[in-house]
Amino acid sequence: MSLAGTEGSEEGAEHLEPPDPDVLEIDPTCRYIKYKEVIGKGAFKTVYKAFDEVNGIEVAWSQVQIDEVLQSPGDLDRLYSEVHLLRSLKHNNIVKFYNSWIDDKRKTVNIITELFTSGSLKQFRKKHKKVDLKAVKGWTRQILMGLNYLHGHNPPIIHRDLKCDNIFINGHQGEVKIGDLGLATFLERSNAKSVIGTPEFMAPELYDENYNELADIYSFGMCMLELVTSEYPYSECRNSAQIYKKVSSSIKPVALSKVVDPEIKSFIEKCLVPAPQRLSAKELLIDPFLQMNDISMDLGDTNELPVITVFDKYTDDASSCFTCVEIKRQKRGDIFFLKGEENDENSVSLVLRIADHSGRARNIHFIFYLDSDTAVSVSSEMVEQLELTDHNVKFIAELIDLLLMNLVSDWKPCVAIDHLISPNNKRTHLSQQRKLGLANCKGSSKHSIEIVAEDLSCLTPAARLAAKENLDNMDIDEALAHECSDVKIATKADDVCSEMSYASATTDFNDNKMSMVSFMSAESAFDRGSQSSLASENGSSPDCKSKFSDIENFPSHSDIDSSLCDHESELKIELEMIEQKYQEAINDLFKRRYQAILEIRRRMLEKMVS
């Protein structure tokens, strides 16, 4: 594959403008223009400033020389696979890849990425001499989140050359991203007699070529050391041989002795220990050093439990649905409202809304990556972006973990949230409830079809035999397809919760009463006018009926103290409204189910008669 030069192809030459002297190349799609301006240079790579004509933005064009690597067709195939992997990476702390291609004639790999106007983290730190520890912690968290994302792949993606020169920052936002990924495997082949990487940042095991993703953690520790001291590790050494000798002998750089703060020094040393003792990126993210001060709670935190709602939301055409969770909690007069939706199997879309006592509200939307993010790391970023006090980090982290526990199966929180869950409100996960509900639905539906068969007894023996054969071959799911469609549309139109909703702020559920979650997993609630008609279908028992009565009367417990505060009264009213919506929704669902069964019954009778 060859690149299109500035002179263009013969076919379109007549339409090209006069060549720009500042332009070096144009990519094969004629979308990206590479300028002469060099913004970075390494042993194997040169980075140029480029322009994306379609989006009208400046980008970075990296060109890597691989002429000694491509010695066989198999090498080229592996290189294509590596480039394809780089293009698939998507994370807030990984440099965004726009396009890439291999020029097998010029023996180069060309990669188009986003451009960082503030340059590398090394350049940024050199420019700004005085940086507060809080800023360094913010950068540290972002680097670790990027590493956690890379190492979470199977097999793990190892950077192999992590250093501050390869970490980039948008200075106006404080956004940090890891760049210069991949291709290290292939570059190693082109320089077999020497070790690829930057000796000052290389883990000892890299020299022995027996390493895993924890080699990146060692390099990360050296990055931390440079950020704190503004000094290159092992700057006291004159050459790479001296560095190798010290590294292989486990002699730490002199710069480490210049770190005065014992907590910072301890955190860096955790990254520089031998590989078997090193912590992973995910473990470092919850290290006390990154949580200190940020994770504390002020004395004014509310003891009230949050109000949680879990429901299914349908698409506009009602063809599919996705699960949503909403959490509402108050703190010092401010209302924190967190909403989460399933984005895909690896991420969740979250929206945080904070309304103060004066009515002003702030909103922030972000993507939570399940395989790399933690509640603390994300809440720390949110606090910084919204300019909230550090005490809010733990408060928001608790909300995030609580939401994910209700949305994601087997989610393990990184902060303690047991105090936010009522001890009597134990529940199964949403997916388990769906399976239980589906099994109950199929069982009762099959029983309903048997009732239809009994009603055909008035037909002739031959007709009854045909009806029995049709019913035996009938797919229950297919028979109820019209019903399911009606339910989806109704749910969307009425904007009701069709799975479960509960308020863990209400802690007085006892063992003899049915929680809202259990209420939604049952299948016996219907309007009073249809109770006698549907009793045989739903298998309702007097005991189950009494439980529903308890739920209906729940908001008006006689033992509630008359001296409740105003906010408790408001919460009670809100719970009553939620319960009313559920009663209406359940009644409507079972009405439609009953109508669907009658429709099946009518169609079967017509078919048998004809």
Coordinates of C-alpha atoms in Angstrom, one line a residue:
M1 CA 0.0 0.0 0.0
S2 CA 1.6 3.3 -1.0
L3 CA 0.8 6.7 0.1
A4 CA -0.6 9.4 -2.1
G5 CA 1.9 12.2 -2.4
T6 CA 1.1 15.9 -2.7
E7 CA 1.1 15.6 -6.4
G8 CA -2.0 13.4 -6.2
S9 CA -3.0 10.6 -8.5
E10 CA -3.1 11.0 -12.3
E11 CA -6.9 10.6 -12.2
G12 CA -7.5 13.6 -10.0
A13 CA -4.5 15.6 -10.9
E14 CA -6.5 18.1 -12.9
H15 CA -8.6 18.9 -9.9
L16 CA -5.8 19.5 -7.4
E17 CA -4.7 22.9 -6.3
P18 CA -1.1 24.0 -6.6
P19 CA 1.1 22.1 -4.1
D20 CA 1.6 23.7 -0.7
P21 CA 5.3 24.0 0.1
D22 CA 4.5 23.2 3.8
V23 CA 2.7 19.9 2.9
L24 CA 4.8 16.7 2.9
E25 CA 2.2 14.0 2.4
I26 CA -1.5 13.3 2.0
D27 CA -2.9 10.0 3.2
P28 CA -4.4 7.4 0.8
T29 CA -8.0 8.7 1.5
C30 CA -7.0 12.3 0.8
R31 CA -8.4 13.2 4.2
Y32 CA -5.3 13.9 6.3
I33 CA -2.6 16.4 5.3
K34 CA 0.9 16.0 6.9
Y35 CA 2.8 19.3 7.3
K36 CA 6.6 19.8 7.7
E37 CA 6.3 20.8 11.3
V38 CA 7.8 18.1 13.5
I39 CA 6.2 18.0 17.0
G40 CA 8.1 14.9 18.3
K41 CA 10.9 12.6 17.3
G42 CA 12.3 9.3 18.6
A43 CA 14.7 6.6 17.6
F44 CA 12.1 4.9 15.3
K45 CA 9.3 7.5 15.0
T46 CA 8.7 11.0 13.9
V47 CA 5.5 12.9 14.8
Y48 CA 4.2 15.6 12.5
K49 CA 1.4 18.1 12.8
A50 CA -1.4 17.3 10.4
F51 CA -4.9 18.4 9.5
D52 CA -8.1 16.5 9.2
E53 CA -10.0 18.1 6.3
V54 CA -13.3 16.4 7.1
N55 CA -13.6 17.4 10.7
G56 CA -11.6 20.6 10.4
I57 CA -9.2 19.8 13.3
E58 CA -5.5 19.5 13.7
V59 CA -4.2 16.0 14.4
A60 CA -0.9 14.2 15.0
W61 CA 0.6 12.1 12.2
S62 CA 3.1 9.5 13.6
Q63 CA 5.3 7.7 11.1
V64 CA 7.2 4.7 12.4
Q65 CA 10.1 3.1 10.4
I66 CA 9.8 -0.7 10.3
D67 CA 11.9 -1.5 7.3
E68 CA 14.0 -4.2 9.1
V69 CA 10.9 -5.8 10.6
L70 CA 9.0 -6.7 7.5
Q71 CA 11.1 -9.6 6.3
S72 CA 8.3 -12.0 5.5
P73 CA 4.5 -12.0 4.7
G74 CA 3.9 -13.3 8.2
D75 CA 5.5 -10.3 9.7
L76 CA 3.2 -8.0 7.7
D77 CA 0.1 -9.9 8.8
R78 CA 1.1 -9.6 12.5
L79 CA 1.8 -6.0 12.0
Y80 CA -1.7 -5.4 10.5
S81 CA -3.1 -7.3 13.5
E82 CA -1.2 -5.0 15.9
V83 CA -2.4 -1.8 14.1
H84 CA -6.0 -3.1 14.1
L85 CA -5.7 -3.7 17.9
L86 CA -4.5 -0.1 18.4
R87 CA -7.5 1.2 16.5
S88 CA -9.9 -0.7 18.7
L89 CA -8.7 0.9 21.9
K90 CA -11.3 3.3 23.4
H91 CA -10.8 4.9 26.8
N92 CA -10.8 8.4 28.2
N93 CA -7.2 8.0 29.3
I94 CA -5.8 6.5 26.1
V95 CA -4.9 8.7 23.2
K96 CA -7.7 8.5 20.6
F97 CA -6.8 6.8 17.3
Y98 CA -8.5 8.2 14.2
N99 CA -6.9 6.2 11.4
S100 CA -3.8 4.0 10.6
W101 CA -2.3 2.2 7.7
I102 CA 0.8 0.5 6.7
D103 CA 2.9 1.6 3.7
D104 CA 4.6 -1.6 2.8
K105 CA 6.6 0.0 0.0
R106 CA 8.1 2.7 2.3
K107 CA 8.2 0.3 5.2
T108 CA 6.4 2.7 7.5
V109 CA 3.4 2.5 9.9
N110 CA 1.3 5.7 9.8
I111 CA -1.0 6.5 12.7
I112 CA -3.3 9.5 13.0
T113 CA -4.2 10.4 16.6
E114 CA -5.6 13.4 18.5
L115 CA -3.3 16.3 19.0
F116 CA -2.4 17.6 22.4
T117 CA -1.7 21.3 22.3
S118 CA 0.1 21.2 25.7
G119 CA 2.4 18.5 24.6
S120 CA 3.7 15.7 26.8
L121 CA 3.4 15.5 30.5
K122 CA 7.1 15.9 30.7
Q123 CA 7.0 19.2 28.7
F124 CA 4.0 20.4 30.8
R125 CA 5.7 19.7 34.1
K126 CA 8.9 21.4 32.9
K127 CA 6.9 24.5 31.9
H128 CA 5.1 24.7 35.2
K129 CA 7.6 24.6 38.0
K130 CA 5.2 24.6 41.0
V131 CA 2.5 22.0 41.0
D132 CA 0.4 21.1 44.0
L133 CA 0.2 17.5 45.2
K134 CA -3.5 17.4 44.4
A135 CA -2.7 18.0 40.7
V136 CA -0.1 15.2 40.7
K137 CA -2.6 12.8 42.3
G138 CA -5.1 13.7 39.6
W139 CA -2.6 12.9 36.9
T140 CA -1.6 9.7 38.7
R141 CA -5.2 8.5 38.8
Q142 CA -5.7 9.0 35.1
I143 CA -2.5 7.2 34.2
L144 CA -3.5 4.3 36.3
M145 CA -7.0 4.2 34.9
G146 CA -5.5 4.0 31.4
L147 CA -3.1 1.3 32.4
N148 CA -5.9 -0.7 34.1
Y149 CA -7.8 -0.5 30.9
L150 CA -4.9 -1.8 28.9
H151 CA -4.0 -4.6 31.4
G152 CA -7.6 -5.7 31.6
H153 CA -7.5 -7.1 28.0
N154 CA -7.0 -10.8 27.4
P155 CA -4.1 -11.1 26.9
P156 CA -3.1 -7.9 28.6
I157 CA -1.8 -5.0 26.5
I158 CA 1.6 -4.0 27.7
H159 CA 3.0 -0.6 26.8
R160 CA 6.7 -1.5 27.4
D161 CA 7.9 2.1 27.0
L162 CA 5.8 4.1 29.5
K163 CA 7.4 7.5 30.4
C164 CA 6.3 11.1 30.8
D165 CA 7.3 11.7 27.2
N166 CA 4.7 9.2 26.1
I167 CA 1.9 10.6 28.3
F168 CA 0.1 13.6 27.0
I169 CA -2.0 16.3 28.6
N170 CA -4.6 18.9 27.6
G171 CA -3.5 21.7 29.9
H172 CA -6.7 23.6 29.9
Q173 CA -8.7 20.6 31.2
G174 CA -6.0 18.6 33.1
E175 CA -6.9 15.6 30.9
V176 CA -4.1 13.1 30.8
K177 CA -3.8 10.3 28.2
I178 CA -1.3 7.5 27.5
G179 CA 0.1 7.5 24.0
D180 CA 2.7 5.8 21.8
L181 CA 1.1 2.4 22.3
G182 CA 2.0 -0.8 20.7
L183 CA 4.5 -1.8 18.0
A184 CA 7.1 -2.5 20.7
T185 CA 7.0 -6.2 19.8
F186 CA 7.9 -5.5 16.2
L187 CA 10.5 -2.9 17.1
E188 CA 12.3 -5.4 19.3
R189 CA 12.9 -7.5 16.2
S190 CA 14.5 -4.7 14.3
N191 CA 17.0 -4.1 17.1
A192 CA 17.6 -7.6 18.4
K193 CA 21.1 -6.8 19.8
S194 CA 19.8 -4.1 22.2
V195 CA 16.8 -3.7 24.4
I196 CA 14.0 -1.5 23.1
G197 CA 12.7 1.1 25.6
T198 CA 14.1 3.9 27.8
P199 CA 16.6 2.4 30.2
E200 CA 15.7 4.9 33.0
F201 CA 12.1 3.7 33.0
M202 CA 12.6 0.0 32.2
A203 CA 11.8 -2.7 34.8
P204 CA 14.6 -5.1 35.6
E205 CA 12.7 -8.1 34.1
L206 CA 12.5 -6.4 30.7
Y207 CA 16.2 -6.9 30.3
D208 CA 15.7 -10.7 30.8
E209 CA 12.7 -10.7 28.3
N210 CA 10.6 -12.4 30.9
Y211 CA 7.9 -9.9 31.9
N212 CA 4.2 -9.2 32.1
E213 CA 2.0 -6.2 32.5
L214 CA 3.6 -5.3 35.9
A215 CA 6.6 -4.0 34.0
D216 CA 4.4 -1.0 33.1
I217 CA 3.8 -0.4 36.9
Y218 CA 7.6 -0.1 37.4
S219 CA 7.7 2.5 34.6
F220 CA 4.7 4.2 36.1
G221 CA 6.6 4.5 39.4
M222 CA 9.5 6.2 37.6
C223 CA 7.0 8.6 36.0
M224 CA 5.7 9.5 39.4
L225 CA 9.2 10.1 40.6
E226 CA 9.9 12.5 37.7
L227 CA 6.6 14.3 38.3
V228 CA 7.4 14.8 42.0
T229 CA 11.0 15.8 41.7
S230 CA 11.1 17.2 38.1
E231 CA 14.3 15.1 37.7
Y232 CA 14.9 12.3 35.2
P233 CA 15.5 9.0 37.0
Y234 CA 19.1 7.9 37.2
S235 CA 20.3 11.2 35.9
E236 CA 23.4 10.6 38.0
C237 CA 24.4 7.9 35.5
R238 CA 26.6 8.7 32.5
N239 CA 25.4 6.0 30.1
S240 CA 22.9 3.1 29.7
A241 CA 25.4 0.5 30.9
Q242 CA 25.6 2.3 34.3
I243 CA 21.8 2.4 34.5
Y244 CA 21.5 -1.3 33.7
K245 CA 24.1 -2.1 36.4
K246 CA 22.1 -0.2 39.0
V247 CA 18.7 -1.5 37.9
S248 CA 19.9 -5.1 37.9
S249 CA 21.4 -4.6 41.4
S250 CA 18.1 -3.1 42.7
I251 CA 19.8 0.2 43.4
K252 CA 17.2 2.9 43.3
P253 CA 17.8 6.3 41.6
V254 CA 19.2 9.1 43.7
A255 CA 16.1 11.2 42.9
L256 CA 14.1 8.9 45.2
S257 CA 16.1 10.1 48.2
K258 CA 15.1 13.6 47.4
V259 CA 11.4 12.9 48.0
V260 CA 10.6 14.4 51.4
D261 CA 7.0 13.3 51.9
P262 CA 7.0 9.8 53.3
E263 CA 3.6 8.9 51.9
I264 CA 4.6 9.9 48.4
K265 CA 7.9 8.0 48.7
S266 CA 6.2 4.9 50.0
F267 CA 3.7 5.0 47.1
I268 CA 6.5 5.2 44.5
E269 CA 8.5 2.4 46.2
K270 CA 5.5 0.1 45.9
C271 CA 5.9 0.4 42.2
L272 CA 9.6 -0.3 42.2
V273 CA 9.6 -3.5 44.2
P274 CA 10.3 -6.9 42.4
A275 CA 7.6 -7.9 40.0
P276 CA 6.0 -10.6 42.2
Q277 CA 5.5 -8.0 45.0
R278 CA 4.2 -5.2 42.7
L279 CA 0.6 -4.1 42.9
S280 CA -1.6 -4.0 39.8
A281 CA -3.0 -0.7 38.4
K282 CA -6.4 -1.5 39.9
E283 CA -4.9 -2.1 43.3
L284 CA -2.9 1.1 43.2
L285 CA -6.1 3.0 42.3
I286 CA -7.5 2.2 45.8
D287 CA -4.2 2.8 47.6
P288 CA -4.6 5.0 50.7
F289 CA -2.2 7.5 49.2
L290 CA -4.7 8.4 46.4
Q291 CA -7.6 8.4 48.8
M292 CA -6.1 10.5 51.6
N293 CA -8.0 13.7 52.3
D294 CA -10.1 13.1 49.2
I295 CA -12.0 10.2 50.7
S296 CA -12.8 11.7 54.0
M297 CA -16.4 12.6 54.9
D298 CA -17.5 15.8 56.7
L299 CA -19.5 15.7 59.9
G300 CA -22.5 17.1 58.1
D301 CA -23.2 14.1 56.0
T302 CA -26.7 12.8 56.1
N303 CA -27.7 9.6 57.8
E304 CA -30.6 9.1 55.5
L305 CA -30.6 6.2 53.1
P306 CA -30.8 6.9 49.4
V307 CA -34.0 6.3 47.3
I308 CA -33.2 3.8 44.5
T309 CA -35.3 3.1 41.4
V310 CA -34.5 0.3 39.0
F311 CA -36.5 0.0 35.8
D312 CA -36.5 -1.0 32.1
K313 CA -36.5 1.7 29.5
Y314 CA -37.6 0.9 25.9
T315 CA -36.3 2.4 22.7
D316 CA -38.6 4.6 20.7
D317 CA -39.8 1.8 18.5
A318 CA -40.3 -0.5 21.5
S319 CA -38.1 -3.1 19.8
S320 CA -35.6 -3.5 22.7
C321 CA -35.1 -2.3 26.2
F322 CA -32.2 -1.5 28.5
T323 CA -32.0 -1.3 32.3
C324 CA -31.8 2.0 34.1
V325 CA -31.0 2.7 37.8
E326 CA -31.7 6.1 39.5
I327 CA -30.4 7.0 42.9
K328 CA -31.4 10.1 44.9
R329 CA -29.8 11.2 48.1
Q330 CA -29.6 14.5 50.1
K331 CA -26.6 16.1 51.7
R332 CA -26.5 19.4 53.5
G333 CA -29.6 20.6 51.6
D334 CA -28.2 19.6 48.2
I335 CA -29.9 16.8 46.2
F336 CA -27.6 14.4 44.4
F337 CA -29.4 12.5 41.6
L338 CA -27.4 9.8 39.8
K339 CA -28.8 7.9 36.8
G340 CA -27.1 5.0 35.1
E341 CA -27.9 3.1 31.9
E342 CA -26.4 0.0 30.3
N343 CA -24.2 1.3 27.5
D344 CA -22.7 -2.0 26.4
E345 CA -21.3 -5.0 28.1
N346 CA -18.1 -3.1 29.1
S347 CA -19.4 0.3 30.1
V348 CA -22.2 2.2 31.8
S349 CA -23.5 5.7 30.9
L350 CA -23.8 7.8 34.1
V351 CA -25.4 11.2 34.6
L352 CA -24.9 13.1 37.9
R353 CA -27.2 16.0 38.7
I354 CA -26.6 18.2 41.8
A355 CA -29.3 20.7 42.8
D356 CA -28.7 23.1 45.7
H357 CA -31.2 24.7 48.0
S358 CA -31.5 27.7 45.8
G359 CA -32.7 25.6 42.8
R360 CA -29.5 25.8 40.8
A361 CA -28.5 22.5 39.2
R362 CA -25.3 21.2 37.7
N363 CA -25.1 18.2 35.4
I364 CA -22.2 16.0 34.3
H365 CA -22.3 13.0 32.0
F366 CA -19.6 10.4 31.8
I367 CA -18.9 6.8 30.7
F368 CA -17.9 4.3 33.4
Y369 CA -15.7 1.5 32.1
L370 CA -16.4 -1.6 34.1
D371 CA -13.0 -3.2 33.4
S372 CA -10.8 -0.3 34.3
D373 CA -12.6 2.5 36.3
T374 CA -13.3 2.5 40.0
A375 CA -16.0 4.6 41.8
V376 CA -13.3 6.5 43.7
S377 CA -11.2 7.4 40.7
V378 CA -14.3 8.6 38.7
S379 CA -15.8 10.5 41.6
S380 CA -12.4 12.2 42.1
E381 CA -12.4 13.4 38.5
M382 CA -16.0 14.6 38.9
V383 CA -15.2 16.6 42.0
E384 CA -12.4 18.3 40.2
Q385 CA -14.4 19.1 37.1
L386 CA -17.4 20.4 39.1
E387 CA -15.1 22.2 41.6
L388 CA -16.7 20.5 44.6
T389 CA -15.1 20.1 48.0
D390 CA -12.9 17.0 48.5
H391 CA -15.4 15.7 51.1
N392 CA -17.8 14.9 48.2
V393 CA -15.4 12.2 46.7
K394 CA -16.5 9.5 49.0
F395 CA -20.2 10.6 49.0
I396 CA -20.3 10.3 45.2
A397 CA -18.2 7.2 45.1
E398 CA -20.8 5.5 47.4
L399 CA -23.6 6.5 45.0
I400 CA -21.7 5.1 42.0
D401 CA -20.9 1.8 43.6
L402 CA -24.5 1.5 44.9
L403 CA -25.8 2.1 41.4
L404 CA -23.5 -0.4 39.9
M405 CA -24.4 -3.0 42.4
N406 CA -28.0 -2.7 41.2
L407 CA -27.1 -2.6 37.6
V408 CA -24.2 -4.9 37.1
S409 CA -24.2 -8.5 38.2
D410 CA -21.4 -9.5 40.7
W411 CA -20.2 -5.9 40.9
K412 CA -17.7 -5.5 43.8
P413 CA -17.7 -1.9 45.3
C414 CA -14.4 -0.3 46.2
V415 CA -15.9 1.7 49.1
A416 CA -18.1 0.5 52.0
I417 CA -21.8 0.9 51.2
D418 CA -23.4 -1.6 53.6
H419 CA -24.7 1.4 55.6
L420 CA -26.7 2.5 52.6
I421 CA -28.6 -0.8 52.3
S422 CA -31.5 -1.7 54.6
P423 CA -30.7 -5.0 56.4
N424 CA -34.2 -6.2 55.8
N425 CA -34.1 -5.3 52.1
K426 CA -32.0 -8.1 50.8
R427 CA -32.7 -8.9 47.2
T428 CA -31.6 -10.9 44.3
H429 CA -30.0 -9.3 41.3
L430 CA -32.1 -7.9 38.5
S431 CA -31.1 -10.6 36.0
Q432 CA -32.1 -13.3 38.5
Q433 CA -35.5 -11.7 39.0
R434 CA -36.0 -11.6 35.2
K435 CA -35.3 -15.3 34.9
L436 CA -37.7 -16.1 37.8
G437 CA -40.4 -13.9 36.3
L438 CA -40.0 -15.5 32.9
A439 CA -40.2 -18.9 34.3
N440 CA -43.4 -18.0 36.3
C441 CA -44.8 -16.3 33.2
K442 CA -44.3 -19.4 31.0
G443 CA -45.7 -21.7 33.6
S444 CA -48.9 -19.7 34.1
S445 CA -49.2 -19.1 30.4
K446 CA -49.0 -22.8 29.7
H447 CA -51.8 -23.3 32.3
S448 CA -53.9 -20.7 30.6
I449 CA -53.5 -22.5 27.2
E450 CA -54.7 -25.7 28.9
I451 CA -57.8 -23.8 30.0
V452 CA -58.4 -22.8 26.4
A453 CA -58.1 -26.5 25.4
E454 CA -60.8 -27.4 28.0
D455 CA -63.1 -24.8 26.5
L456 CA -62.8 -26.6 23.1
S457 CA -64.5 -29.7 24.6
C458 CA -67.7 -28.8 22.8
L459 CA -66.2 -29.5 19.4
T460 CA -66.4 -32.8 17.5
P461 CA -63.8 -35.5 18.4
A462 CA -61.9 -34.9 15.2
A463 CA -61.8 -31.1 15.9
R464 CA -60.8 -31.7 19.5
L465 CA -57.9 -33.9 18.3
A466 CA -56.7 -31.3 15.9
A467 CA -57.0 -28.6 18.5
K468 CA -55.0 -30.7 21.0
E469 CA -52.2 -31.2 18.4
N470 CA -52.0 -27.5 17.6
L471 CA -51.9 -26.6 21.3
D472 CA -49.1 -29.2 22.0
N473 CA -47.0 -27.7 19.2
M474 CA -47.7 -24.1 20.1
D475 CA -44.7 -22.1 21.3
I476 CA -45.7 -20.2 24.4
D477 CA -43.3 -17.3 23.6
E478 CA -44.7 -17.0 20.1
A479 CA -48.2 -17.2 21.3
L480 CA -47.7 -14.3 23.7
A481 CA -45.7 -12.2 21.2
H482 CA -48.6 -9.8 20.7
E483 CA -48.9 -9.4 24.4
C484 CA -45.3 -8.6 24.9
S485 CA -45.4 -6.0 22.2
D486 CA -48.4 -4.3 23.8
V487 CA -46.7 -4.3 27.1
K488 CA -43.6 -2.6 25.7
I489 CA -45.5 0.1 24.1
A490 CA -47.7 0.7 27.1
T491 CA -44.6 0.8 29.4
K492 CA -42.9 3.4 27.1
A493 CA -46.0 5.6 26.8
D494 CA -46.8 5.7 30.5
D495 CA -43.1 5.9 31.5
V496 CA -43.6 3.4 34.3
C497 CA -41.1 1.2 36.0
S498 CA -41.6 -2.4 34.6
E499 CA -38.9 -4.2 36.6
M500 CA -38.5 -3.1 40.2
S501 CA -38.4 -0.1 42.3
Y502 CA -37.6 0.2 45.9
A503 CA -36.7 2.8 48.5
S504 CA -34.0 1.6 50.8
A505 CA -34.7 4.7 52.9
T506 CA -37.7 2.7 54.1
T507 CA -36.1 0.3 56.5
D508 CA -39.1 -1.1 58.4
F509 CA -39.9 -4.0 56.2
N510 CA -40.3 -7.1 58.4
D511 CA -40.1 -10.7 57.6
N512 CA -43.9 -11.0 57.2
K513 CA -44.2 -8.3 54.7
M514 CA -43.3 -8.1 51.1
S515 CA -40.6 -5.6 49.9
M516 CA -41.2 -3.7 46.7
V517 CA -38.6 -5.9 45.0
S518 CA -40.3 -9.1 46.0
F519 CA -43.6 -7.4 44.9
M520 CA -42.2 -6.8 41.4
S521 CA -40.9 -10.4 41.1
A522 CA -44.3 -11.8 42.0
E523 CA -46.9 -12.3 39.3
S524 CA -50.2 -12.0 41.2
A525 CA -51.1 -8.3 41.3
F526 CA -54.1 -7.3 39.2
D527 CA -57.1 -5.1 39.4
R528 CA -59.9 -6.1 41.8
G529 CA -62.3 -6.4 38.9
S530 CA -60.3 -9.2 37.4
Q531 CA -59.3 -11.1 40.5
S532 CA -61.9 -13.9 40.1
S533 CA -61.2 -14.3 36.4
L534 CA -57.4 -14.6 36.8
A535 CA -57.2 -16.4 40.1
S536 CA -56.8 -19.8 38.4
E537 CA -54.2 -18.5 35.9
N538 CA -51.9 -16.8 38.4
G539 CA -52.2 -19.3 41.1
S540 CA -52.7 -16.6 43.7
S541 CA -52.9 -17.8 47.3
P542 CA -54.6 -16.0 50.2
D543 CA -51.2 -15.6 51.8
C544 CA -49.9 -13.9 48.7
K545 CA -52.9 -11.7 48.5
S546 CA -52.4 -10.6 52.1
K547 CA -48.9 -9.6 51.2
F548 CA -50.1 -7.3 48.5
S549 CA -52.5 -5.8 51.0
D550 CA -49.6 -5.1 53.3
I551 CA -47.8 -3.3 50.4
E552 CA -50.8 -1.2 49.5
N553 CA -51.1 0.0 53.1
F554 CA -47.3 0.4 53.6
P555 CA -47.1 4.2 53.2
S556 CA -49.5 4.7 56.1
H557 CA -47.9 2.6 58.9
S558 CA -49.6 3.4 62.2
D559 CA -46.4 3.3 64.1
I560 CA -44.8 6.3 62.3
D561 CA -44.2 9.0 64.7
S562 CA -46.4 12.1 64.2
S563 CA -43.4 14.3 64.8
L564 CA -41.6 13.4 61.6
C565 CA -39.6 16.2 60.0
D566 CA -40.7 17.9 56.9
H567 CA -38.2 16.1 54.7
E568 CA -39.4 12.8 56.0
S569 CA -43.0 13.7 55.1
E570 CA -41.9 14.6 51.6
L571 CA -40.1 11.3 51.3
K572 CA -43.2 9.5 52.4
I573 CA -45.3 11.3 49.8
E574 CA -42.8 10.4 47.1
L575 CA -42.9 6.8 48.1
E576 CA -46.7 6.8 48.0
M577 CA -46.5 8.2 44.5
I578 CA -44.1 5.5 43.4
E579 CA -46.2 2.8 44.9
Q580 CA -49.3 4.2 43.2
K581 CA -47.5 4.1 39.9
Y582 CA -46.6 0.5 40.4
Q583 CA -50.1 -0.5 41.3
E584 CA -51.4 1.1 38.2
A585 CA -48.6 -0.4 36.0
I586 CA -49.1 -3.9 37.4
N587 CA -52.8 -3.7 36.9
D588 CA -52.4 -2.5 33.3
L589 CA -49.9 -5.3 32.6
F590 CA -52.2 -8.0 33.8
K591 CA -55.1 -6.6 32.0
R592 CA -53.2 -6.8 28.8
R593 CA -52.0 -10.3 29.6
Y594 CA -55.6 -11.4 30.2
Q595 CA -56.7 -9.7 27.0
A596 CA -53.9 -11.5 25.1
I597 CA -55.0 -14.9 26.4
L598 CA -58.6 -14.2 25.4
E599 CA -57.4 -13.2 21.9
I600 CA -55.5 -16.5 21.6
R601 CA -58.6 -18.3 22.8
R602 CA -60.8 -16.5 20.2
R603 CA -58.3 -17.3 17.4
M604 CA -58.1 -21.0 18.3
L605 CA -61.9 -21.3 18.4
E606 CA -62.3 -19.6 15.0
K607 CA -59.6 -21.9 13.5
M608 CA -61.2 -25.1 14.9
V609 CA -64.7 -24.1 13.7
S610 CA -63.4 -23.3 10.2

